[in-house]
Amino acid sequence: MNTVEEKGSLAEAFFMKGFNCSQSVVAAFAQEIGLSEQQAVKMSAGFGAGFGRMREVCGAFSGIVFVASTLYGNTDPEGKSAFYKEIQDLAKIYREENGGNSIVCRELLGLKKAEASDGELSSSWVAEKRSPEYYQKRPCPKLVRLAAEIMQAYIEKHPVTL
């Protein structure tokens, strides 16, 4: 069992290896959700950079939702409301703890709109090269760590029962 800090460090390490925010959080919980690291990064690939780099819902928060859904998601259609409340509670924690009061990628990055060369929201699909400058201007490593810590704390308070 990893501590909250260890889980955060693990997620951040995945990000620093070049994985996107969502992949980093999900991969940190691969064992808990019954996936290999390769399966975890593959299944969560499209959620990064606000869903395919459209800068919508933050990939790190999407990672929280992916892990929470895998561990606690409802199988009874009547149970969805209670689970939605749990996701909204996790979103509230993420907003409060990231200091930006948001779960939207572009807002967390300080962008007015998605990074698109032709004005189309979906046209910015090419990821920026990872460099020391990239890491200095992006809050992503910190947000990935935060998301994993929030998810680990949640798991510790809500043990999974199979």
PDB file of N, CA and C in Angstrom, residues 18 20 49 52-53 55 115 123-130 134 138:
ATOM      1  N   GLY A  18       7.136  11.401 -19.851  1.00  0.00           N
ATOM      2  CA  GLY A  18       6.528  11.809 -21.109  1.00  0.00           C
ATOM      3  C   GLY A  18       5.074  11.416 -21.286  1.00  0.00           C
ATOM      4  N   ASN A  20       0.989  11.612 -20.682  1.00  0.00           N
ATOM      5  CA  ASN A  20       0.131  12.772 -20.447  1.00  0.00           C
ATOM      6  C   ASN A  20      -0.431  12.721 -19.026  1.00  0.00           C
ATOM      7  N   ALA A  49      -4.469  16.205 -21.818  1.00  0.00           N
ATOM      8  CA  ALA A  49      -4.497  17.577 -22.331  1.00  0.00           C
ATOM      9  C   ALA A  49      -5.926  18.055 -22.570  1.00  0.00           C
ATOM     10  N   GLY A  52      -7.752  14.851 -25.734  1.00  0.00           N
ATOM     11  CA  GLY A  52      -7.141  14.973 -27.049  1.00  0.00           C
ATOM     12  C   GLY A  52      -6.564  16.340 -27.339  1.00  0.00           C
ATOM     13  N   ARG A  53      -6.060  16.986 -26.305  1.00  0.00           N
ATOM     14  CA  ARG A  53      -5.454  18.323 -26.408  1.00  0.00           C
ATOM     15  C   ARG A  53      -6.444  19.400 -26.827  1.00  0.00           C
ATOM     16  N   ARG A  55      -8.100  20.904 -24.509  1.00  0.00           N
ATOM     17  CA  ARG A  55      -8.050  21.779 -23.333  1.00  0.00           C
ATOM     18  C   ARG A  55      -9.385  21.907 -22.620  1.00  0.00           C
ATOM     19  N   GLU A 115      -5.288  25.934 -27.670  1.00  0.00           N
ATOM     20  CA  GLU A 115      -4.176  26.297 -28.538  1.00  0.00           C
ATOM     21  C   GLU A 115      -4.428  25.732 -29.922  1.00  0.00           C
ATOM     22  N   SER A 123      -8.089  21.674 -33.620  1.00  0.00           N
ATOM     23  CA  SER A 123      -6.984  21.585 -34.566  1.00  0.00           C
ATOM     24  C   SER A 123      -5.622  21.495 -33.900  1.00  0.00           C
ATOM     25  N   SER A 124      -5.529  21.755 -32.626  1.00  0.00           N
ATOM     26  CA  SER A 124      -4.241  21.739 -31.950  1.00  0.00           C
ATOM     27  C   SER A 124      -3.965  20.357 -31.376  1.00  0.00           C
ATOM     28  N   TRP A 125      -3.682  19.435 -32.240  1.00  0.00           N
ATOM     29  CA  TRP A 125      -3.491  18.059 -31.799  1.00  0.00           C
ATOM     30  C   TRP A 125      -2.036  17.681 -31.612  1.00  0.00           C
ATOM     31  N   VAL A 126      -1.107  18.536 -32.010  1.00  0.00           N
ATOM     32  CA  VAL A 126       0.308  18.219 -31.879  1.00  0.00           C
ATOM     33  C   VAL A 126       0.799  18.662 -30.508  1.00  0.00           C
ATOM     34  N   ALA A 127       1.262  17.705 -29.732  1.00  0.00           N
ATOM     35  CA  ALA A 127       1.750  18.007 -28.388  1.00  0.00           C
ATOM     36  C   ALA A 127       3.056  18.783 -28.451  1.00  0.00           C
ATOM     37  N   GLU A 128       3.210  19.659 -27.488  1.00  0.00           N
ATOM     38  CA  GLU A 128       4.426  20.454 -27.394  1.00  0.00           C
ATOM     39  C   GLU A 128       5.584  19.561 -26.948  1.00  0.00           C
ATOM     40  N   LYS A 129       6.770  19.837 -27.469  1.00  0.00           N
ATOM     41  CA  LYS A 129       7.958  19.076 -27.098  1.00  0.00           C
ATOM     42  C   LYS A 129       8.270  19.302 -25.619  1.00  0.00           C
ATOM     43  N   ARG A 130       8.559  18.218 -24.928  1.00  0.00           N
ATOM     44  CA  ARG A 130       8.910  18.312 -23.512  1.00  0.00           C
ATOM     45  C   ARG A 130      10.353  18.789 -23.382  1.00  0.00           C
ATOM     46  N   TYR A 134       9.326  23.789 -21.039  1.00  0.00           N
ATOM     47  CA  TYR A 134       7.962  23.261 -20.975  1.00  0.00           C
ATOM     48  C   TYR A 134       7.562  23.026 -19.517  1.00  0.00           C
ATOM     49  N   ARG A 138       4.407  24.956 -17.200  1.00  0.00           N
ATOM     50  CA  ARG A 138       3.209  24.135 -17.041  1.00  0.00           C
ATOM     51  C   ARG A 138       3.030  23.698 -15.587  1.00  0.00           C
TER      52      ARG A 138
END
